[in-house]
Tab-separated table of C-alpha atoms and ligand atoms in Angstrom:
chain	number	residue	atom	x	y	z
S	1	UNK	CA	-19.660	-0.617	-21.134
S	2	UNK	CA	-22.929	-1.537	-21.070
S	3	UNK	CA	-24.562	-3.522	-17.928
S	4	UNK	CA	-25.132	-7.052	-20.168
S	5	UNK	CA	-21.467	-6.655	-21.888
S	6	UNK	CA	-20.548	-6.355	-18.339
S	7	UNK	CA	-22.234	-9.094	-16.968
S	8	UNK	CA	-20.661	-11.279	-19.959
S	9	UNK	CA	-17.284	-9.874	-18.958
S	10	UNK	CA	-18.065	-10.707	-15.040
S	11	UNK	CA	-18.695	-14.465	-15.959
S	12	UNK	CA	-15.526	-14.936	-17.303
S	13	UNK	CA	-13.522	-12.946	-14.689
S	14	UNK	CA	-15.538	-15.267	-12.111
S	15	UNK	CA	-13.985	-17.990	-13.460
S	16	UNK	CA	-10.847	-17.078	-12.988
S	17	UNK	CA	-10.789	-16.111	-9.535
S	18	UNK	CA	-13.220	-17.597	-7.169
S	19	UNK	CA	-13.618	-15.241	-3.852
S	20	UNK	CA	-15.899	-17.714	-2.583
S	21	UNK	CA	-12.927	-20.381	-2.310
S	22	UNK	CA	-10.400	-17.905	-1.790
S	23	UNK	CA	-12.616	-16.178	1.374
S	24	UNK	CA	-12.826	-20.034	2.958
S	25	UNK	CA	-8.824	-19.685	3.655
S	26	UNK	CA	-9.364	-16.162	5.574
S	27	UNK	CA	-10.815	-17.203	9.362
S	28	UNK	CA	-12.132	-14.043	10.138
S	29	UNK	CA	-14.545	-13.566	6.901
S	30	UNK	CA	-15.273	-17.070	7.150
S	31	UNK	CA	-16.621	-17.334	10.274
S	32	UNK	CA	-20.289	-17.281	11.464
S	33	UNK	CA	-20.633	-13.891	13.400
S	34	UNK	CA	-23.065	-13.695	16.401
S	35	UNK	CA	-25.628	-10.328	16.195
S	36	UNK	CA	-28.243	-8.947	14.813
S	37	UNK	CA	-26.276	-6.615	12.094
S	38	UNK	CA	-24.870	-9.325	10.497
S	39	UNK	CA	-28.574	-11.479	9.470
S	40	UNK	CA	-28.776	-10.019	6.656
S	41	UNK	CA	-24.754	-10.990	5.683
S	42	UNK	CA	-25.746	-14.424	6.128
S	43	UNK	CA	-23.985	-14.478	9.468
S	44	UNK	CA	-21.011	-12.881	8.400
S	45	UNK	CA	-18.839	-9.644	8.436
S	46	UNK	CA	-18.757	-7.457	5.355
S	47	UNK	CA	-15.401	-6.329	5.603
S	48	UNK	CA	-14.688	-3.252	2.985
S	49	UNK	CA	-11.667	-1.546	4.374
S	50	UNK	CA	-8.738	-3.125	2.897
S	51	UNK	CA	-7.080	0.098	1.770
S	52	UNK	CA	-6.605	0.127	5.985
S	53	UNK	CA	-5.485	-3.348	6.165
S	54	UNK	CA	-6.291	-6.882	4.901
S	55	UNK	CA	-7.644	-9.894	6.551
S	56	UNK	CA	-4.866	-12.709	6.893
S	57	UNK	CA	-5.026	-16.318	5.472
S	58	UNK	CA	-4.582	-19.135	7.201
S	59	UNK	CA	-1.007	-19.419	5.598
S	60	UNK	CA	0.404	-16.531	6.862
S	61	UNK	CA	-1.352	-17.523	10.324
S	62	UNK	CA	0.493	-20.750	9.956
S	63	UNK	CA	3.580	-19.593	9.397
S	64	UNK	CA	3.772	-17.308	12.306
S	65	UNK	CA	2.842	-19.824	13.872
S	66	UNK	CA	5.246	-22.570	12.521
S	67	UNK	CA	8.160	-20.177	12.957
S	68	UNK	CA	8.021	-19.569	16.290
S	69	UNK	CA	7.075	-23.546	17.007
S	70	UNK	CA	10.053	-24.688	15.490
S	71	UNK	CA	12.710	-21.796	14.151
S	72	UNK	CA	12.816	-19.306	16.733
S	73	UNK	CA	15.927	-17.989	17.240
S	74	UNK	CA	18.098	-15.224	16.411
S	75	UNK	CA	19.222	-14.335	13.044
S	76	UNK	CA	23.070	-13.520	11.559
S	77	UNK	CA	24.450	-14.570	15.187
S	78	UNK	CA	24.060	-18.085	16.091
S	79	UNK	CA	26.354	-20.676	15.652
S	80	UNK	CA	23.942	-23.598	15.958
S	81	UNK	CA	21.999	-25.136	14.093
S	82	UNK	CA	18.174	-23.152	14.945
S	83	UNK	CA	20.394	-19.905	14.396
S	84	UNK	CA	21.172	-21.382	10.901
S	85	UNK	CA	17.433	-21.951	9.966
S	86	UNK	CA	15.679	-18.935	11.247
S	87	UNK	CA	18.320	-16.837	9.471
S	88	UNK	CA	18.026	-18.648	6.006
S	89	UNK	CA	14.194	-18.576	6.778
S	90	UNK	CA	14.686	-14.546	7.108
S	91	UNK	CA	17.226	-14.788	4.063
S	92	UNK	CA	14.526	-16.339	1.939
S	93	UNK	CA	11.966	-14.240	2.694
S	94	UNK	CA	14.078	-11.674	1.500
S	95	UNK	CA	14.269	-13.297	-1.745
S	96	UNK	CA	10.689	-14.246	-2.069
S	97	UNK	CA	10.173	-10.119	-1.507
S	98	UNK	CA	12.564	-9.576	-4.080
S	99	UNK	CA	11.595	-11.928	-6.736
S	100	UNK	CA	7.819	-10.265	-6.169
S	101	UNK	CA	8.811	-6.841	-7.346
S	102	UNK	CA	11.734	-7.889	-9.840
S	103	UNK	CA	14.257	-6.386	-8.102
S	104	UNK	CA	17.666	-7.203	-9.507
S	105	UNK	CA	19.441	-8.342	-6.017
S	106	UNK	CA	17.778	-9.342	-2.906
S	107	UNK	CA	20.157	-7.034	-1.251
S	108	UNK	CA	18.137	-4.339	-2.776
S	109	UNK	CA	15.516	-5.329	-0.235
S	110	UNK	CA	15.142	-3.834	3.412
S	111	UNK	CA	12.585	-4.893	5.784
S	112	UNK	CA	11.032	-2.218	7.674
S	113	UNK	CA	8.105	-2.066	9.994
S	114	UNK	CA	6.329	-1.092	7.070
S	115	UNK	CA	5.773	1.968	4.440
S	116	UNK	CA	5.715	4.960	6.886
S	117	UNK	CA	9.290	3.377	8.198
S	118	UNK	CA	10.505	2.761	4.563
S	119	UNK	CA	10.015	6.416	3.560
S	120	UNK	CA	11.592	7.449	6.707
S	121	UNK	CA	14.811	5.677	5.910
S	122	UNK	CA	15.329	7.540	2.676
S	123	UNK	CA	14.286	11.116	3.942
S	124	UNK	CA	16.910	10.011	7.138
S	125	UNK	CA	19.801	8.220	5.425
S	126	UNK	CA	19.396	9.546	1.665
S	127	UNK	CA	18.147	13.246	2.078
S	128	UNK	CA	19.695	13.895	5.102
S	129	UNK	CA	23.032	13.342	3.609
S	130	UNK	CA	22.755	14.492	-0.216
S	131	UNK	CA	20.106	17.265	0.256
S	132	UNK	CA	21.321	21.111	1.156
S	133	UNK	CA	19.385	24.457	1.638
S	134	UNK	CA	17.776	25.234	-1.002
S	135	UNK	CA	17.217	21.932	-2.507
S	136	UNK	CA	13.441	21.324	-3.862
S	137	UNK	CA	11.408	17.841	-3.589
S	138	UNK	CA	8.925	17.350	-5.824
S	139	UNK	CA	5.642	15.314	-4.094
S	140	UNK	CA	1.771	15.435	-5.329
S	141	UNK	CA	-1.000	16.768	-3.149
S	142	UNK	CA	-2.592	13.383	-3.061
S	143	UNK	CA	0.168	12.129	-1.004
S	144	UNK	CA	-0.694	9.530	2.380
S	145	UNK	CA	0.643	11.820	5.604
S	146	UNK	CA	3.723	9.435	5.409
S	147	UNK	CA	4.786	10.441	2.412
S	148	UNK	CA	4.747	13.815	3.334
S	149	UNK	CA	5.387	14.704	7.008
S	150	UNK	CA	8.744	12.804	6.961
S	151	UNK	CA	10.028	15.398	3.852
S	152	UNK	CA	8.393	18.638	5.841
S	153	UNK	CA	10.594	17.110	8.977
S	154	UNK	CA	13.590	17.454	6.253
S	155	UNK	CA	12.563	20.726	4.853
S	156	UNK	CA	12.857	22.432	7.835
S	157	UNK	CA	15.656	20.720	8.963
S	158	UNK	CA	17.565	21.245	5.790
S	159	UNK	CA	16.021	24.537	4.604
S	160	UNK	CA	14.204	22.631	1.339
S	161	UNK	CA	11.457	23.494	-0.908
S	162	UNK	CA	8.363	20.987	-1.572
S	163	UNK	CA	6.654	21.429	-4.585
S	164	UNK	CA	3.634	19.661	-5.782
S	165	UNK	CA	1.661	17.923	-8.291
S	166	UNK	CA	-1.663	19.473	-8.228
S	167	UNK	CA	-4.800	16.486	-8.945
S	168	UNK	CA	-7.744	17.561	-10.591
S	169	UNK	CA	-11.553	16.861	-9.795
S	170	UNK	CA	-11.779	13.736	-11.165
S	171	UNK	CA	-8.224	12.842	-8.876
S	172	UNK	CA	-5.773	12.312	-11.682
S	173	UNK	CA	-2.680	14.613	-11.033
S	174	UNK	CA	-2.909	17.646	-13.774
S	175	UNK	CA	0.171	17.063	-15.834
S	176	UNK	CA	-0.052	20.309	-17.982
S	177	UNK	CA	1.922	21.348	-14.330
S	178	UNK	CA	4.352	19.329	-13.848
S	179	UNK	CA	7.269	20.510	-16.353
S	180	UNK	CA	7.238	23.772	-14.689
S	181	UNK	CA	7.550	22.384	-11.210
S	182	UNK	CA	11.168	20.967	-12.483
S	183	UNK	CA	14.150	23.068	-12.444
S	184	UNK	CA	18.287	22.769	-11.534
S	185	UNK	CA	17.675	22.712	-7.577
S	186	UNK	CA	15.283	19.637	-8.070
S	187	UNK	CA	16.883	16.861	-5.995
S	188	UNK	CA	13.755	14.380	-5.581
S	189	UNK	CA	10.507	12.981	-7.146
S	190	UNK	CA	8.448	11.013	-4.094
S	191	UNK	CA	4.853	10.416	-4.914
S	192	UNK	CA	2.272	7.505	-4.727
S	193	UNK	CA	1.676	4.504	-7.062
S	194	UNK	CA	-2.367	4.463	-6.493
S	195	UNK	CA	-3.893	6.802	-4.251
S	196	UNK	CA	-5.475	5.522	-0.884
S	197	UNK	CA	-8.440	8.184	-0.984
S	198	UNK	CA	-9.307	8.492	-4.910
S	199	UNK	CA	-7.685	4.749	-5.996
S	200	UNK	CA	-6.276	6.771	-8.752
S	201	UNK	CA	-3.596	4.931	-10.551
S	202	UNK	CA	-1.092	7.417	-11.416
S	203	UNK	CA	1.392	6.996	-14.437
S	204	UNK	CA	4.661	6.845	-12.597
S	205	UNK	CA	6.540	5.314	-15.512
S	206	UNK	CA	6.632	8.531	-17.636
S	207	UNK	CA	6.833	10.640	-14.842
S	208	UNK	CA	10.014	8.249	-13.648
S	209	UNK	CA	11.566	8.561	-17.194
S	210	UNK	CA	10.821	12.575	-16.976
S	211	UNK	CA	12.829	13.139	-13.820
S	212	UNK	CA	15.276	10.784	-15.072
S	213	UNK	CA	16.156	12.758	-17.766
S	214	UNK	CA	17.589	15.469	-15.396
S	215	UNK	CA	19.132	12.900	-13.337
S	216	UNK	CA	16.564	12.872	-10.707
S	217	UNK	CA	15.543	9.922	-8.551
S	218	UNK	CA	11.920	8.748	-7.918
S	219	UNK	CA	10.736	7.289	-4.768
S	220	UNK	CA	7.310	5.551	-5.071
S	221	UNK	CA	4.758	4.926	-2.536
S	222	UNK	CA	3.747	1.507	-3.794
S	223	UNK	CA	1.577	0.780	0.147
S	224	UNK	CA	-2.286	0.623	-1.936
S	225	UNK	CA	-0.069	0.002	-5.747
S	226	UNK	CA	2.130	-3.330	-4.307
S	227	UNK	CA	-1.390	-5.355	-3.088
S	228	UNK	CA	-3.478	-5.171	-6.114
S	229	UNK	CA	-1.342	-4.485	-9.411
S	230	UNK	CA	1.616	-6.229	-10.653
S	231	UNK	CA	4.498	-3.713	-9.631
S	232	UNK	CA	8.227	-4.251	-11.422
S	233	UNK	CA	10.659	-2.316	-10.585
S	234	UNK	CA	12.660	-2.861	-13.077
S	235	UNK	CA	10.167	-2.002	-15.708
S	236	UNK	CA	9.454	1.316	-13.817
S	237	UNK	CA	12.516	1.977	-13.465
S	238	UNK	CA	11.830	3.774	-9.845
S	239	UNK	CA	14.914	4.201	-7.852
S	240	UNK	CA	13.310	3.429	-4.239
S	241	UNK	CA	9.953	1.531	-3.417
S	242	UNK	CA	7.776	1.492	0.155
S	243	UNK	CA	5.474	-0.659	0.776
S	244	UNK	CA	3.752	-2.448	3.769
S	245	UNK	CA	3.224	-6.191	4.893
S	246	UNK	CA	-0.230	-5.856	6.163
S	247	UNK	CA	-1.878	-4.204	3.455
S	248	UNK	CA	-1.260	-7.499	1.174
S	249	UNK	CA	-2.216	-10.080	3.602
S	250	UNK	CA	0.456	-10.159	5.467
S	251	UNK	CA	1.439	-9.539	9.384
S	252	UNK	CA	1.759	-5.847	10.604
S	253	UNK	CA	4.562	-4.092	11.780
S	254	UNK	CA	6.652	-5.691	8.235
S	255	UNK	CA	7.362	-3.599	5.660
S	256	UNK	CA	10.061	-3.131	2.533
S	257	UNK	CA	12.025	-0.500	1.322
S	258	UNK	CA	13.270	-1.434	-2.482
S	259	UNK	CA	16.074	0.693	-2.851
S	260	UNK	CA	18.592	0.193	-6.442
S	261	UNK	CA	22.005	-0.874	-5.517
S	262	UNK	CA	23.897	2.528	-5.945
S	263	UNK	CA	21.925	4.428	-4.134
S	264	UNK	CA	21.311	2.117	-0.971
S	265	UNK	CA	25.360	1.576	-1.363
S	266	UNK	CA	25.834	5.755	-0.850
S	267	UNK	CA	23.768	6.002	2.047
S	268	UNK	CA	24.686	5.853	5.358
S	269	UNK	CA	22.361	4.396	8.480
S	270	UNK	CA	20.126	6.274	10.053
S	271	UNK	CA	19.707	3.604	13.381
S	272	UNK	CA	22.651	2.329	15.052
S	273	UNK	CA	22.969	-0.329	16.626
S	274	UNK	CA	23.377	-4.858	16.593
S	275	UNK	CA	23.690	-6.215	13.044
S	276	UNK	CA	24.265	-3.112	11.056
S	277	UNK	CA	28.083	-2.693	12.161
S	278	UNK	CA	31.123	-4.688	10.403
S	279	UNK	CA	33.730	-3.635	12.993
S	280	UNK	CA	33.064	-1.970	16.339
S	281	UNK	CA	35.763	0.474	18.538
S	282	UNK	CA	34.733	2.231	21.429
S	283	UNK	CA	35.007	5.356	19.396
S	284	UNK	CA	33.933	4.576	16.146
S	285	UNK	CA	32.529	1.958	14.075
S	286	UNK	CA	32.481	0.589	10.016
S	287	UNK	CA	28.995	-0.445	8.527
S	288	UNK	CA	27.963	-4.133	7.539
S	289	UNK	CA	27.121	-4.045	3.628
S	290	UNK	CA	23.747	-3.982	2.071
S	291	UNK	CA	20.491	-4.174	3.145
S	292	UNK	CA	22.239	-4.948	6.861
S	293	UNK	CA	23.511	-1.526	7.056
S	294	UNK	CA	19.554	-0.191	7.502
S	295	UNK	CA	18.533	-3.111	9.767
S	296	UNK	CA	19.792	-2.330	13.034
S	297	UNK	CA	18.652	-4.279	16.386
S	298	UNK	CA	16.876	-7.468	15.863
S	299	UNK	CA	13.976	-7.473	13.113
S	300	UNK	CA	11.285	-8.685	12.806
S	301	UNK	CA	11.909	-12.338	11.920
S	302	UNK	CA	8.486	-13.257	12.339
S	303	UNK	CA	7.224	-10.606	10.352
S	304	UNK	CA	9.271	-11.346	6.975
S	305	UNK	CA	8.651	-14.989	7.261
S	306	UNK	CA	4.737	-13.902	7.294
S	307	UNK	CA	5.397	-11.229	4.578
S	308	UNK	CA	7.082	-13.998	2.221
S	309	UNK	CA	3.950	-16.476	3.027
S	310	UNK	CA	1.667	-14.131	1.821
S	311	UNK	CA	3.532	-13.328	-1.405
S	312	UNK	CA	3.353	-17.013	-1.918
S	313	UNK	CA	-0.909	-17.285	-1.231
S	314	UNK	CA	-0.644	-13.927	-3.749
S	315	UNK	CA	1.353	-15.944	-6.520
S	316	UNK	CA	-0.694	-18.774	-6.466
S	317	UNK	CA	-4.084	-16.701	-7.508
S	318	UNK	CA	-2.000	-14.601	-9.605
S	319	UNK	CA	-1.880	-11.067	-9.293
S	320	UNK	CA	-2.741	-10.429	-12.888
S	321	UNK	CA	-6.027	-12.436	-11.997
S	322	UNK	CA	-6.376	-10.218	-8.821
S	323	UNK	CA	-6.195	-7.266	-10.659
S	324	UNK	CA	-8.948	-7.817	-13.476
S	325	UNK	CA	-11.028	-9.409	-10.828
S	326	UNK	CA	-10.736	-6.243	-8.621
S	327	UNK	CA	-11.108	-3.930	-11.622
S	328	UNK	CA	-14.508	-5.850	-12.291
S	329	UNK	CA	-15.699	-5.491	-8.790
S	330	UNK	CA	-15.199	-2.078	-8.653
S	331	UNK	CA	-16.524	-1.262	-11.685
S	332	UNK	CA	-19.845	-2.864	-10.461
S	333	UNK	CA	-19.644	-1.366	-7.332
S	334	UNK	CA	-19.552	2.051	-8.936
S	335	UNK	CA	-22.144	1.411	-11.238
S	336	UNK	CA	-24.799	0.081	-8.633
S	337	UNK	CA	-23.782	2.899	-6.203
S	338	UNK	CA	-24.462	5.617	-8.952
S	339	UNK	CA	-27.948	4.246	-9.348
S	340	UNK	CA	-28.558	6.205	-5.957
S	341	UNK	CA	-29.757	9.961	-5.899
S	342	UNK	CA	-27.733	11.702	-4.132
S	343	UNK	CA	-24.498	9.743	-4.437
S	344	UNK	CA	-20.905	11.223	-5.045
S	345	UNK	CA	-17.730	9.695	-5.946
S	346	UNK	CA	-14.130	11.419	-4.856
S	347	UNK	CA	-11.974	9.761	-7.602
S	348	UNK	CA	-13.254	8.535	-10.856
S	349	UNK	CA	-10.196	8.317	-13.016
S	350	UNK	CA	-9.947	5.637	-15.593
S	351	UNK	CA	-6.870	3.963	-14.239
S	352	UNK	CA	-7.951	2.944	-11.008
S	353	UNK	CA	-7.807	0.434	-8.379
S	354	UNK	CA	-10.814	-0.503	-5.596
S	355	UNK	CA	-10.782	2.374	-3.524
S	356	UNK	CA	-13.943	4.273	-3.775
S	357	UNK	CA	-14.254	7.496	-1.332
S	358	UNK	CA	-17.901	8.596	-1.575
S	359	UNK	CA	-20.580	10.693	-0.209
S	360	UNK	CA	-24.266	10.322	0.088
S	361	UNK	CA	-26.755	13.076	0.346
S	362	UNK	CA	-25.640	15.737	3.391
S	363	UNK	CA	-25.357	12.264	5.579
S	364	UNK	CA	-21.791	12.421	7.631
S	365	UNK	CA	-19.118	10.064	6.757
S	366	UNK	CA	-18.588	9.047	10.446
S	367	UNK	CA	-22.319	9.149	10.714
S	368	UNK	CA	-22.473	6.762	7.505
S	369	UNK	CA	-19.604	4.584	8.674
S	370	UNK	CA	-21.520	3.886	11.942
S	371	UNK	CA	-25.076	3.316	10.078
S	372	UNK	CA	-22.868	0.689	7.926
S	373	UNK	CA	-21.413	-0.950	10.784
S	374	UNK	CA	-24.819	-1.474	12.135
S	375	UNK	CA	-25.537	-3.176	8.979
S	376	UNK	CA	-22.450	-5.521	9.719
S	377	UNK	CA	-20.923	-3.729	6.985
S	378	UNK	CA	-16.851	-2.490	7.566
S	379	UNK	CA	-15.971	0.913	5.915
S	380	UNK	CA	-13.407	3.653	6.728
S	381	UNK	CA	-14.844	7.261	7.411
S	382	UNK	CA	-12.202	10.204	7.699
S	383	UNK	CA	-9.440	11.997	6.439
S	384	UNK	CA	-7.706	8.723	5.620
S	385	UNK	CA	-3.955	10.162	6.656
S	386	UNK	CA	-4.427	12.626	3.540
S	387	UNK	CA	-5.968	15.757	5.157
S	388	UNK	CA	-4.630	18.017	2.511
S	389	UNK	CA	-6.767	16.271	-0.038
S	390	UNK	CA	-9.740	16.645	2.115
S	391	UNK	CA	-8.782	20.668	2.480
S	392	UNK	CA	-8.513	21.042	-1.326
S	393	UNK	CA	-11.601	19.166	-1.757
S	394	UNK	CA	-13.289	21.719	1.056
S	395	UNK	CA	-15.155	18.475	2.690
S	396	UNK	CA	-13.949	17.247	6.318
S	397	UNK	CA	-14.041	13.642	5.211
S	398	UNK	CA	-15.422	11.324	3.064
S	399	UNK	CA	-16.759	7.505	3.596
S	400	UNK	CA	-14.460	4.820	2.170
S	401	UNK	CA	-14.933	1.385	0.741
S	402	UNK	CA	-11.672	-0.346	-0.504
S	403	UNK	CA	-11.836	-3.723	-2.163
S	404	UNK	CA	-9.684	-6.754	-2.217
S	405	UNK	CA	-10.281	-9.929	-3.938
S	406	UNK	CA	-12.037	-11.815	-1.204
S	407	UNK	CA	-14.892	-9.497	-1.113
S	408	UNK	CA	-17.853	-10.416	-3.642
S	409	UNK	CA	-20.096	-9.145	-5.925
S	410	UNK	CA	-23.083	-9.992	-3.895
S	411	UNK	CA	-21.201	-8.191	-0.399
S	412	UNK	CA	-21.620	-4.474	-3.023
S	413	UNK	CA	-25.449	-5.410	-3.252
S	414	UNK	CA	-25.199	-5.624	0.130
S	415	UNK	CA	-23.341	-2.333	0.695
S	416	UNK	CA	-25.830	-0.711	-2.111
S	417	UNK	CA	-29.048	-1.973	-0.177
S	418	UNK	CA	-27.111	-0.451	3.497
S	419	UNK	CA	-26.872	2.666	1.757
S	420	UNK	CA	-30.172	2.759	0.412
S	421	UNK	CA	-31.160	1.743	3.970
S	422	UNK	CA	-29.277	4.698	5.399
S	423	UNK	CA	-30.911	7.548	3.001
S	424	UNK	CA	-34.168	6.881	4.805
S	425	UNK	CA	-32.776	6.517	8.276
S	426	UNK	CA	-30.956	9.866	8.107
S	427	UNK	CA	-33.774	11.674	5.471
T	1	PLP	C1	-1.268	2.826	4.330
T	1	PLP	C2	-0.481	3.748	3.495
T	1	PLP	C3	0.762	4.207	3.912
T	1	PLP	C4	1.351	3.877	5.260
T	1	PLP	O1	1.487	2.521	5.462
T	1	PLP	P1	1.832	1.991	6.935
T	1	PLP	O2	1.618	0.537	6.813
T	1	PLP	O3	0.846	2.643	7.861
T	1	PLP	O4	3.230	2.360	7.213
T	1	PLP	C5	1.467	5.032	3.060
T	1	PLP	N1	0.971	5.382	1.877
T	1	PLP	C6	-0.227	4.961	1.438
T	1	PLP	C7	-0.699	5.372	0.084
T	1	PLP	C8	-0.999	4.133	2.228
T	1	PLP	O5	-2.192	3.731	1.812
């Protein structure tokens, strides 16, 4: 694409979405900022590290905030009428989550404290009971630590084999391998939607319809996918989905697990305890049904109630709108970076989302991030939870900029003039 067809293209993606609005509902971009670093922002923060978490609107604020002034109380126990309302409150939420993602039942839905939790569940309850020595998982070597630690925790447990995906330079997997890492003892596919260090986009739906041609079942990591791209699960066909609360505006410490029916149905808990039980003996107990059964002790009420909020502030932009807005933005944003000597991108596959990992001359990512932050400027530095990546790639870390829709074409010219600001500072 050339730069004017882009700009053409940019005009009418701007009128679509409107971050300018959009960034009035969000109190903490919003705001005037006192300090020096943040002249040059016009007073405010540039914040680029959503692939970490996002910045909350004021409707999820509110509806903490409205729960807790007027439904608190305890859900699936009460028999008044509080009790009634913060459970169907809960209940709803659970349907608003499930309507999202296109799942078929709302029962398909579990909240968790968030992806890490959700993954945890099915390497606990799923693996630990359908999984024997000698078993093999299939994962990719672009994989978030917590979608990888909780199946080495199982493989030595268990005695399994992990096999993986290998990614290429450019951080697409390399497909010409993947055939050969099936065979009979293949029990598992578990691998992410978009990666959180390239923003790769990986094809899941071919690689869902591959393993279910043997019969295997595919767990996605949907934490960067479930934010910024419309995800059905139905259409994909996956057989479990994690994702977390905070990444898409929404509290922390809420998460999902999308599980399908039959499987959720022939698992057992892996936490014991109020609310997951049907009947109770001193020496034994029966389990409630679906989702119930993996939601022991009191949730997080709050949380879901949040969650459901900020599916509803998501809706209303539209997430198709989000994504074509966010594909233009980072498609500038690589494009005025590469004007720079000395820049390099981890990640440049053509299915991508708005994470961009980069390096710029011999200057240190945690050196960078800091020179940025004096610029009132918000990036991640580090390994990003994905240290094998950073092994492969034989670098200790790499600087980070991840996009959402709030941020603005003028905040990259002001990353872009940082940077250029930073080679003569460190040069
Ligand atoms: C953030 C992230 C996770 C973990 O999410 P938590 O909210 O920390 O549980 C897992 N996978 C990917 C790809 C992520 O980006």
């Amino acid at each position: 694409m050339s730069e004017a067809q882009f700009q053409i293209k940019n005009k009418n993606i701007l009128r679509n979405l409107d971050p300018y609005k959009l960034r009035q509902d969000f109190p903490l971009i919003s705001k005037k900022l006192e300090g020096k670093k943040y002249n040059s922002n016009n007073g405010h923060l540039v914040y680029l590290d959503n692939a970490a978490t996002t910045q909350k609107p004021n409707a999820v604020i509110r509806a903490l905030m409205n729960y807790y002034e007027n439904d608190n109380a305890n859900v699936h126990r009460a028999l008044y009428e509080l009790g009634d309302r913060a459970t169907q409150k809960y209940e709803e939420s659970r349907k608003t989550v499930a309507q999202f993602i296109n799942a078929k039942h709302a029962r398909e839905i579990v909240f968790t404290r968030g992806a890490t939790e959700a993954i945890n569940l099915v390497a606990s309850a799923w693996g630990r009971k359908h999984l024997q020595a000698g078993d093999e998982i299939i994962l990719t070597e672009m994989e978030h630590h917590s979608n990888l630690i909780p199946w080495q925790l199982l493989a030595k447990e268990k005695k399994l084999t992990l096999r993986f995906i290998p990614f290429l330079n450019n951080g697409t997997l390399n497909f010409s391998r993947v055939k050969s890492l099936f065979n009979e003892r293949t029990r598992l596919v578990a691998m992410t939607h978009m990666s959180n260090v390239f923003g790769t986009i990986n094809p899941v739906r071919g690689l869902i319809r591959m393993a279910h041609s043997r019969c295997i079942p595919v767990l996605l990591d949907g934490a960067q996918s479930v934010p910024h791209i419309p995800v059905d699960v139905q259409y994909l066909d996956c057989d479990f989905l994690a994702f977390s609360g905070h990444k898409m505006c929404g509290p922390t410490g809420i998460g999902v697990l999308y599980g399908k029916q039959e499987y959720l149905d022939a698992m057992d808990p892996y936490q014991g305890g109020g609310d997951m039980i049907s009947s109770v003996w001193l020496e034994k107990a029966t389990w409630n049904e679906i989702p119930y059964k993996f939601e022991a002790g009191t949730p997080n009420i709050a949380g879901a109630i949040g969650l459901a909020a900020a599916i509803r502030y998501i809706n209303e932009i539209g997430m198709e709108k989000i994504t074509r807005y966010e594909q233009a933005l980072t498609t500038y944003a690589i494009l005025e970076m590469n004007k720079l000597p000395g820049i390099r991108f981890y990640g440049i596959a053509p299915e991508r989302g708005g994470v961009i990992s980069f390096s710029l001359d011999n200057i240190h990512p945690h050196d960078m991030a800091q020179f940025l932050d004096s610029q009132g400027i918000a990036v991640r530095a580090g390994h990003h939870c994905a240290q094998p990546i950073m092994r492969k790639l034989e670098i200790p870390a790499t600087t980070r900029a991840s996009l959402y829709f709030y941020n603005t074409f003028e905040e990259i010219d002001l990353l872009v003039a940082a940077l250029k600001k930073a080679k003569e500072f460190f040069n």
